[in-house]
PDB file of C-alpha atoms in Angstrom:
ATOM      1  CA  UNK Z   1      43.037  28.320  -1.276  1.00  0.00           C
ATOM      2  CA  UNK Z   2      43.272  31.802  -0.157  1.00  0.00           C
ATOM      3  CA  UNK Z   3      44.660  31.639   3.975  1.00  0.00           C
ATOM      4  CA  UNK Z   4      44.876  34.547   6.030  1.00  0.00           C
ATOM      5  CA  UNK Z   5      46.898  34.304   9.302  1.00  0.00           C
ATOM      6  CA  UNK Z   6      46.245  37.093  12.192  1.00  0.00           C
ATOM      7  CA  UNK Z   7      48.266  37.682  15.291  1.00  0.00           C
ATOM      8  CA  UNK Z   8      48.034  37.582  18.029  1.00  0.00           C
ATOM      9  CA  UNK Z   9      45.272  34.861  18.511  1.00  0.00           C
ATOM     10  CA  UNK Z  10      44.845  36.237  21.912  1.00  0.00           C
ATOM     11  CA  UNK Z  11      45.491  39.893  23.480  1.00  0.00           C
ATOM     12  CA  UNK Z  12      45.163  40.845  27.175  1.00  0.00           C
ATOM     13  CA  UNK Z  13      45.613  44.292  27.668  1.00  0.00           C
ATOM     14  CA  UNK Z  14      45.176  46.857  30.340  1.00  0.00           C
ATOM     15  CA  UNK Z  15      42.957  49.829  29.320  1.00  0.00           C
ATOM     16  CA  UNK Z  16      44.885  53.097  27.721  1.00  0.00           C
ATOM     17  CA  UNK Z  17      47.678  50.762  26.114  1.00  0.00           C
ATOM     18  CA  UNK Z  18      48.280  50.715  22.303  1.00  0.00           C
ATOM     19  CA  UNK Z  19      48.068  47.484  20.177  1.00  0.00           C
ATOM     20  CA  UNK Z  20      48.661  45.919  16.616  1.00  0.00           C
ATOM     21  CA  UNK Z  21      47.144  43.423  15.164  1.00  0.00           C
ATOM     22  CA  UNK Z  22      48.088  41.685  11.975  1.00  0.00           C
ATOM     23  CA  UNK Z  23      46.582  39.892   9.074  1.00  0.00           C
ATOM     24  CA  UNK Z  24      48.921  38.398   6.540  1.00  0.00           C
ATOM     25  CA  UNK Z  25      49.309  35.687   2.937  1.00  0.00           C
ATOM     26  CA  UNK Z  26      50.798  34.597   0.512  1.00  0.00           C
ATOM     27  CA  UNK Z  27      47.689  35.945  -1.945  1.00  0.00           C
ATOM     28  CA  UNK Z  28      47.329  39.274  -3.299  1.00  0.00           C
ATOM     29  CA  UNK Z  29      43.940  40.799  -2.427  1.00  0.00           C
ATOM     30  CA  UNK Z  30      41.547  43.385  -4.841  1.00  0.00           C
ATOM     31  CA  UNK Z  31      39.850  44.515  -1.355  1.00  0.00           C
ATOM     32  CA  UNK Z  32      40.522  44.016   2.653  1.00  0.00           C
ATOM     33  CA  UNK Z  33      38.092  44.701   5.526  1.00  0.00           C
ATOM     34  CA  UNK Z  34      38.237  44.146   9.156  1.00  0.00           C
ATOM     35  CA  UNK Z  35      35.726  43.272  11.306  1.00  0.00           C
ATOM     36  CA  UNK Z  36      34.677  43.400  14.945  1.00  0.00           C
ATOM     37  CA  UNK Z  37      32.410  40.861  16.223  1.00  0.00           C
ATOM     38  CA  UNK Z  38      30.747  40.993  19.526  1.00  0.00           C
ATOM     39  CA  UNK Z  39      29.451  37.106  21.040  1.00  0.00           C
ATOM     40  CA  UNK Z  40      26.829  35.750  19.549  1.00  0.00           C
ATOM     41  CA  UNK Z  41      25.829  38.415  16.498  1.00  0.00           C
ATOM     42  CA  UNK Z  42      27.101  38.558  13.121  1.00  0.00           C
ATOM     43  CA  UNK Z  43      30.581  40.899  12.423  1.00  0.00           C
ATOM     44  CA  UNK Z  44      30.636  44.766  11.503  1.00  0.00           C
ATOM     45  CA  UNK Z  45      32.264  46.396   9.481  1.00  0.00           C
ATOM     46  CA  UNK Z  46      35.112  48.804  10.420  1.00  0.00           C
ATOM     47  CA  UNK Z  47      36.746  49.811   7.324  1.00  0.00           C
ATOM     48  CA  UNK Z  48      37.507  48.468   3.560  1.00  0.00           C
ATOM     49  CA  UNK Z  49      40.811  49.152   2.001  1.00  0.00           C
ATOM     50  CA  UNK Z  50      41.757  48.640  -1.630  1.00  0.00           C
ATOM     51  CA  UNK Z  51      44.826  50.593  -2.600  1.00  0.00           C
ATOM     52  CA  UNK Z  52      48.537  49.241  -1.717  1.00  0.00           C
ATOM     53  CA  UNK Z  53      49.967  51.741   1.057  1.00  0.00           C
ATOM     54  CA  UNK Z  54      46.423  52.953   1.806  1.00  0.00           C
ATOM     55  CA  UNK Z  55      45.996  54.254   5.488  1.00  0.00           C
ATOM     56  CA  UNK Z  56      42.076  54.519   7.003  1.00  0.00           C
ATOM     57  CA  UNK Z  57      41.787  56.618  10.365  1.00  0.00           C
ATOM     58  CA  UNK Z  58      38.810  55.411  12.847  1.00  0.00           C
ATOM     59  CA  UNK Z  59      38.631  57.510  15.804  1.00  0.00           C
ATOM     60  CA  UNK Z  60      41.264  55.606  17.685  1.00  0.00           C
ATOM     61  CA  UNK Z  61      41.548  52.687  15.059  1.00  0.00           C
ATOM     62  CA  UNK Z  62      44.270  52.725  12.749  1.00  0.00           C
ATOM     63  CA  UNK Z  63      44.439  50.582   9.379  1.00  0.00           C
ATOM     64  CA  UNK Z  64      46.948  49.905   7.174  1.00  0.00           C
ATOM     65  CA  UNK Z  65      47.025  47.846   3.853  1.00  0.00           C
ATOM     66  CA  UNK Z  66      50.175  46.756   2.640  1.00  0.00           C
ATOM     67  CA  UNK Z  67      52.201  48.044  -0.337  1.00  0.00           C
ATOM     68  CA  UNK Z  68      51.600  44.601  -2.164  1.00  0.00           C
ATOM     69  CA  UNK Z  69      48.092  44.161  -0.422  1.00  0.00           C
ATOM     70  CA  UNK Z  70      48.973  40.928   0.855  1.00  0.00           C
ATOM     71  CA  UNK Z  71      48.707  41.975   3.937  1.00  0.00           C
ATOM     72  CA  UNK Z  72      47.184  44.596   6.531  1.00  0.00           C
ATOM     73  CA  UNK Z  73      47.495  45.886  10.221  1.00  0.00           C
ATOM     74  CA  UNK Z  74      44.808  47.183  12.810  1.00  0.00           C
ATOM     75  CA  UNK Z  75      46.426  49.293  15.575  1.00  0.00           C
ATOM     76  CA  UNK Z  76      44.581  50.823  18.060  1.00  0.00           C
ATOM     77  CA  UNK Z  77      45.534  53.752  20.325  1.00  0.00           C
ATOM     78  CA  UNK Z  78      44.816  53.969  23.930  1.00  0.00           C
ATOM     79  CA  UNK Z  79      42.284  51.297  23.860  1.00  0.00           C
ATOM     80  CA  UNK Z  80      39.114  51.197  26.243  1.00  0.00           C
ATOM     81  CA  UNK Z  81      37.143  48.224  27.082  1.00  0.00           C
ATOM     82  CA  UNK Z  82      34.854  48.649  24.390  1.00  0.00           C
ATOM     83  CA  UNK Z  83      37.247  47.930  22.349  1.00  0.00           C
ATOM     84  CA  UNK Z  84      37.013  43.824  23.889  1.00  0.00           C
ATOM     85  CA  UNK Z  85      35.756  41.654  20.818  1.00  0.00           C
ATOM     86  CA  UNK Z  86      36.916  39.560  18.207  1.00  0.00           C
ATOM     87  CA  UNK Z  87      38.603  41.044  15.365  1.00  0.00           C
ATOM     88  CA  UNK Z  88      38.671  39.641  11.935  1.00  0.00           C
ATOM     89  CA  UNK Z  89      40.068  40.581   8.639  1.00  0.00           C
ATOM     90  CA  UNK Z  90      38.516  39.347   5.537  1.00  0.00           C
ATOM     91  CA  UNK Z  91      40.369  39.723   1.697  1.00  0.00           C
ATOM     92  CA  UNK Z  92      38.711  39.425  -1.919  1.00  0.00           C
ATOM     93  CA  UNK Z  93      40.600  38.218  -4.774  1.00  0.00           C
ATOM     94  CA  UNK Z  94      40.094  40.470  -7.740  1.00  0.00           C
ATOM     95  CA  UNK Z  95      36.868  40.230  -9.561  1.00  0.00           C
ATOM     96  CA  UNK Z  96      35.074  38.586  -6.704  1.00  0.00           C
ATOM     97  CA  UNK Z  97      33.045  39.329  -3.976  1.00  0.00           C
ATOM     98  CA  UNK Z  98      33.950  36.791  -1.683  1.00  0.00           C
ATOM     99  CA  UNK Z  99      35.535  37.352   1.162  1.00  0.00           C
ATOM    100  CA  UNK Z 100      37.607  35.021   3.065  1.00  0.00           C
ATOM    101  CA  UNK Z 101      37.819  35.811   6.784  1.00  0.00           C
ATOM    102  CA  UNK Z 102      41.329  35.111   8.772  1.00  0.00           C
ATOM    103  CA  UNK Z 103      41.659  33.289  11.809  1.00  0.00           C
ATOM    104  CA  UNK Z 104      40.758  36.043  14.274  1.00  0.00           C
ATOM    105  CA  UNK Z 105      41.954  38.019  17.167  1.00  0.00           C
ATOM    106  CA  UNK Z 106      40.769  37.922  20.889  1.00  0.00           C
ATOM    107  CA  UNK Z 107      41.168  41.059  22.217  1.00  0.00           C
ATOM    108  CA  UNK Z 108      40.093  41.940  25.931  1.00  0.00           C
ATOM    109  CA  UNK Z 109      40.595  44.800  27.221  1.00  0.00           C
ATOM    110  CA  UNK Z 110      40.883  45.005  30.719  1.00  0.00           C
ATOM    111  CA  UNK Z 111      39.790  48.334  33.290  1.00  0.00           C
TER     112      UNK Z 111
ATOM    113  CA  UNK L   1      24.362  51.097   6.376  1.00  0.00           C
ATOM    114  CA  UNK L   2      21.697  48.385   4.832  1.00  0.00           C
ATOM    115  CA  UNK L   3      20.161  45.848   7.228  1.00  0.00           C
ATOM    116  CA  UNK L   4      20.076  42.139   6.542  1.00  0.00           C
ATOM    117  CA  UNK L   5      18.014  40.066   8.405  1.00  0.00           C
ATOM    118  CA  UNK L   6      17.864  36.023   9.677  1.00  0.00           C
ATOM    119  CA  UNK L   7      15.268  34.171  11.008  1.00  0.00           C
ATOM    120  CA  UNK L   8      15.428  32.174  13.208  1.00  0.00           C
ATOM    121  CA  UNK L   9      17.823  33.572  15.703  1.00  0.00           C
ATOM    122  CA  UNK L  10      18.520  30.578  17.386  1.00  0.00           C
ATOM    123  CA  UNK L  11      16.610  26.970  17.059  1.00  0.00           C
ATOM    124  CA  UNK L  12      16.848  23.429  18.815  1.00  0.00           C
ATOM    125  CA  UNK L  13      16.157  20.171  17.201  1.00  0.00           C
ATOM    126  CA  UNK L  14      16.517  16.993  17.155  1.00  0.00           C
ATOM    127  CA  UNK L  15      18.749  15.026  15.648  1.00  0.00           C
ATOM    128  CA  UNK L  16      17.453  13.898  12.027  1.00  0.00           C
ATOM    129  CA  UNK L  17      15.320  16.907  11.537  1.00  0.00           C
ATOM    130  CA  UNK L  18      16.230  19.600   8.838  1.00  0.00           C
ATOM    131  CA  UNK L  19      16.194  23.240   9.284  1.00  0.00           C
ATOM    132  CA  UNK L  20      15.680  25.989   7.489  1.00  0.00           C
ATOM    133  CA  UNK L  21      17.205  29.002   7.677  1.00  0.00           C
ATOM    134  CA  UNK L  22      16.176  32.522   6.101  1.00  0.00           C
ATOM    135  CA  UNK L  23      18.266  35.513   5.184  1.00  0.00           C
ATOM    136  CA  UNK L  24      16.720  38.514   3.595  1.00  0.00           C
ATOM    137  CA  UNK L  25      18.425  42.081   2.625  1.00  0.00           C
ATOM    138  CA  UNK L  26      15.484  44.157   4.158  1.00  0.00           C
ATOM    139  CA  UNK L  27      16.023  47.393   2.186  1.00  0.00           C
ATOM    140  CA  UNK L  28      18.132  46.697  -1.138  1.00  0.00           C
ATOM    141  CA  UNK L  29      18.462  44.119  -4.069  1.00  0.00           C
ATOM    142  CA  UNK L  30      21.394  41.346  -3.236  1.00  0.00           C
ATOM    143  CA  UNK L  31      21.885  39.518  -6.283  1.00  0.00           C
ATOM    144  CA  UNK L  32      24.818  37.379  -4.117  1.00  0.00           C
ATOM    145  CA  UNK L  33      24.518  36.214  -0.468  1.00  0.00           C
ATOM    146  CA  UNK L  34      27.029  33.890   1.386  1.00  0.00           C
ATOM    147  CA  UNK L  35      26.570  31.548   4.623  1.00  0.00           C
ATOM    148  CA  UNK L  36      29.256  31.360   6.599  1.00  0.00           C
ATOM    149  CA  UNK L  37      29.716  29.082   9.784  1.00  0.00           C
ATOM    150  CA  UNK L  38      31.092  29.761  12.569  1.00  0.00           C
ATOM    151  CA  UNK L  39      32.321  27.346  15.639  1.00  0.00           C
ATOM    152  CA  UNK L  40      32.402  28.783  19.723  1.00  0.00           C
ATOM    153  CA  UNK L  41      35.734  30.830  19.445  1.00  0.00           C
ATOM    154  CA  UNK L  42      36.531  30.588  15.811  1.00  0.00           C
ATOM    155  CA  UNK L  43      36.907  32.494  12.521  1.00  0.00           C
ATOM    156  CA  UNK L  44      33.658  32.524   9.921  1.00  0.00           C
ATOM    157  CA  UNK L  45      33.936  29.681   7.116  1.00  0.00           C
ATOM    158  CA  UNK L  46      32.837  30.224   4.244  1.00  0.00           C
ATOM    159  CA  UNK L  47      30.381  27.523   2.977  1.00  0.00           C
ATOM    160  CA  UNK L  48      28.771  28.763   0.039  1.00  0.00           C
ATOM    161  CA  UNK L  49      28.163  31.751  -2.682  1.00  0.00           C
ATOM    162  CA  UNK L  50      24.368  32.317  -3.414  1.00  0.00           C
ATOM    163  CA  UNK L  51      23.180  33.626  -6.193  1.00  0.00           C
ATOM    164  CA  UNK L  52      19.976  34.600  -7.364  1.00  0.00           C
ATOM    165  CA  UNK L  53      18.130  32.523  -9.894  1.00  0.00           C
ATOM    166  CA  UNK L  54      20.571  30.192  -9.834  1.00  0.00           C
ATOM    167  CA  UNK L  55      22.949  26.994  -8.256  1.00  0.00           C
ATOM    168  CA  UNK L  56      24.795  28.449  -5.172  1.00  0.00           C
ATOM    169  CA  UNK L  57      28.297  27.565  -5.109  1.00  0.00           C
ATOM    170  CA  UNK L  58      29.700  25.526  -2.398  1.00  0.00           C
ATOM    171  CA  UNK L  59      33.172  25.541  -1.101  1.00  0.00           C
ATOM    172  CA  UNK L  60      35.427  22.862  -0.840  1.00  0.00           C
ATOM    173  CA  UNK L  61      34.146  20.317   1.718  1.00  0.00           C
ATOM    174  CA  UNK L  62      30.922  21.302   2.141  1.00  0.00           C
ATOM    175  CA  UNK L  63      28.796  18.881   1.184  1.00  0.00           C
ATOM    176  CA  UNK L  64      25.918  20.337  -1.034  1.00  0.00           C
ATOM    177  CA  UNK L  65      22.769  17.812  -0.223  1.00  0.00           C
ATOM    178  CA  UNK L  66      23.515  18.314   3.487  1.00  0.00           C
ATOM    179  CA  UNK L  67      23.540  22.097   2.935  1.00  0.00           C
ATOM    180  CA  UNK L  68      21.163  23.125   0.530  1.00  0.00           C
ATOM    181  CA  UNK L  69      20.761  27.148  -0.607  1.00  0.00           C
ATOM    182  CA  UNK L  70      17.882  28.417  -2.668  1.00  0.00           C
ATOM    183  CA  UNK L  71      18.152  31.814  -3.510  1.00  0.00           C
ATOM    184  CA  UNK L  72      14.695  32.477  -4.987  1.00  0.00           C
ATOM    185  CA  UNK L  73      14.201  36.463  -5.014  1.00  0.00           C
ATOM    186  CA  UNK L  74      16.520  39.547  -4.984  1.00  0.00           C
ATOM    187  CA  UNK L  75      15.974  40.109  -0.855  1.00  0.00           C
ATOM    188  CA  UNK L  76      15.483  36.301   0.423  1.00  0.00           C
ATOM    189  CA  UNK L  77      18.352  33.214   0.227  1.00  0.00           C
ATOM    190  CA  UNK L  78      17.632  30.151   2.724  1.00  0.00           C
ATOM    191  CA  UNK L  79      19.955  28.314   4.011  1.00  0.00           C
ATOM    192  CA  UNK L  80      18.355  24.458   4.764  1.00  0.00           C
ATOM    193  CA  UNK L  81      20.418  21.838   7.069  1.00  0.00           C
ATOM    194  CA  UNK L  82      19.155  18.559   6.084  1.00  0.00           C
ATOM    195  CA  UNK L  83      18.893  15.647   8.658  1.00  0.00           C
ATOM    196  CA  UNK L  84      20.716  17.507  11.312  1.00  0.00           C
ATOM    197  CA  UNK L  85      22.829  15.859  13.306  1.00  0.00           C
ATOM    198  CA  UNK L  86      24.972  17.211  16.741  1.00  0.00           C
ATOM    199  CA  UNK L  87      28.577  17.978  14.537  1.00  0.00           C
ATOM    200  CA  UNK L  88      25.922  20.523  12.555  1.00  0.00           C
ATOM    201  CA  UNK L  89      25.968  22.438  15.555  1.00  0.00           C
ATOM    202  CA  UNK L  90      27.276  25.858  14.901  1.00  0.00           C
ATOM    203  CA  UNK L  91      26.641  29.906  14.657  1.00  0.00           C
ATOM    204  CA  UNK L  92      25.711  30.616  10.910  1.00  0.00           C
ATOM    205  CA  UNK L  93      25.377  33.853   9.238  1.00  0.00           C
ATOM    206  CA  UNK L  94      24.450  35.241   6.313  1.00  0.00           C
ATOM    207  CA  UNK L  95      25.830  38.342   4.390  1.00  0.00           C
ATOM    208  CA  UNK L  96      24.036  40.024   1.275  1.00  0.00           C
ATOM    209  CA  UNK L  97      26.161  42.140  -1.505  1.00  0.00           C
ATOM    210  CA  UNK L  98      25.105  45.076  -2.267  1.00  0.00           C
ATOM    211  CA  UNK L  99      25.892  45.841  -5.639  1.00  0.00           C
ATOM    212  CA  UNK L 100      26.196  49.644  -5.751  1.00  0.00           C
ATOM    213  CA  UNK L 101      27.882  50.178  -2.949  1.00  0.00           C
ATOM    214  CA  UNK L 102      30.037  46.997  -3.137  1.00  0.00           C
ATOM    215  CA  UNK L 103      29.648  46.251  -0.095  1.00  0.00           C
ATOM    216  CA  UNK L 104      28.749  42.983   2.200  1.00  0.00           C
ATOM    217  CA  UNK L 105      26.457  43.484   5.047  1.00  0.00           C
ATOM    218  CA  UNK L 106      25.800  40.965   7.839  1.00  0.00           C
ATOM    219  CA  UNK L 107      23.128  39.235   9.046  1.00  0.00           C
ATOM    220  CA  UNK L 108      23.012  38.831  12.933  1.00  0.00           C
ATOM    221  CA  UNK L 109      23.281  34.901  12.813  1.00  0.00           C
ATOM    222  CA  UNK L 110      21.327  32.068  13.748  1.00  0.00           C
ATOM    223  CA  UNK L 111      22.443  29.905  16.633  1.00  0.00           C
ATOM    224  CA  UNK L 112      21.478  26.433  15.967  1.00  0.00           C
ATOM    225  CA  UNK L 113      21.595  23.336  18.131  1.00  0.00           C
ATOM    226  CA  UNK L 114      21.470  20.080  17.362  1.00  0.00           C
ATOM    227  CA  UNK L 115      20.513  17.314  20.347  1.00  0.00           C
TER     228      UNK L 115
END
């Protein structure tokens, strides 16, 4: 069974700091995407990566899939309090489209 | 992006009752939609692949006459809890593939409580 770990399970942070998350396992994914999900409504997409080393620029959002895609990193620049959600990576194993989601990151941003 | 809808967005019933739960891709063809679950600050699980004209696919541990999927047209999968009871209690949501674009899109979830 596929298991993807993020960290931190919790972040407090004070607006205009940066942050990393991270999303990592032992299995070797086809496809990674991360998530934000606001209470009560279903996740959105931020970004899909497929390619080892591959780096994906969102405004302030910055996403990184590792050389062996086993694993992937979220970091966010100056962060606002929009930014506060929960923050989820989900990987695909090749030839499938199911995703598996990791355990999740609180983030809160605070003004 | 493509909208997938779920209906209802929240329901209450009693314990015993079953419940029925619709997901439809609104503007494309999904041949595969999952249902996911999702407890008060937790991850999504993954319960179960659905696929169109045929026997959805249930992960380990779910238990497949408790959680039955029909997945009768290219836009519409349902998602029925069967004699509900309080542990069934949970945010679920629904995501349709779109096969072009390879991509999943989410449904907004249905909140359902169990008394």
């Amino acid at each position: 069974t596929q298991l993807l770990e993020q960290s931190p399970q919790f972040l407090s942070i004070q607006e205009g700091e940066n942050l990393t998350v991270y999303c990592n396992s032992s299995s070797v994914f086809s496809s990674l995407q991360w998530y934000r999900q606001e209470p009560g409504e279903g996740p959105v997409l931020l970004v899909t990566v497929v390619t080892g080393g591959e780096v994906k620029k969102l405004k302030r959002l910055t996403f990184q899939f590792g050389d062996a895609r086993k694993d992937s990193s979220l970091h966010i620049t100056a962060a606002q309090t929009g930014d506060t959600g929960l923050y989820l990576c989900a990987g695909a194993a090749s030839g499938t489209y199911k995703y598996i989601f990791g355990t999740g990151t609180r983030l809160k941003v605070l003004a | 992006g493509a909208v997938v809808s779920q209906h209802p967005s929240w329901v209450i019933c009693k314990s015993g009752t079953s419940v029925k739960i619709e997901c439809r891709s609104l503007d494309f063809q999904a041949t595969t939609m999952f249902w996911y679950r999702q407890f008060p600050k937790q991850s999504l699980m993954l319960m179960a692949t659905s696929n169109e004209g045929s026997k959805a696919t249930y992960e380990q541990g779910v238990e497949k006459d408790k959680f039955l999927i029909n997945h009768a047209s290219l836009t519409l999968s349902t998602l029925t809890v069967t004699s509900a009871h309080p542990e069934d209690s949970s945010f679920y949501i629904c995501s349709a593939h779109e096969g072009l674009a390879g991509e999943q899109f989410f449904g907004p979830g249905t909140r359902l409580t169990v008394l």
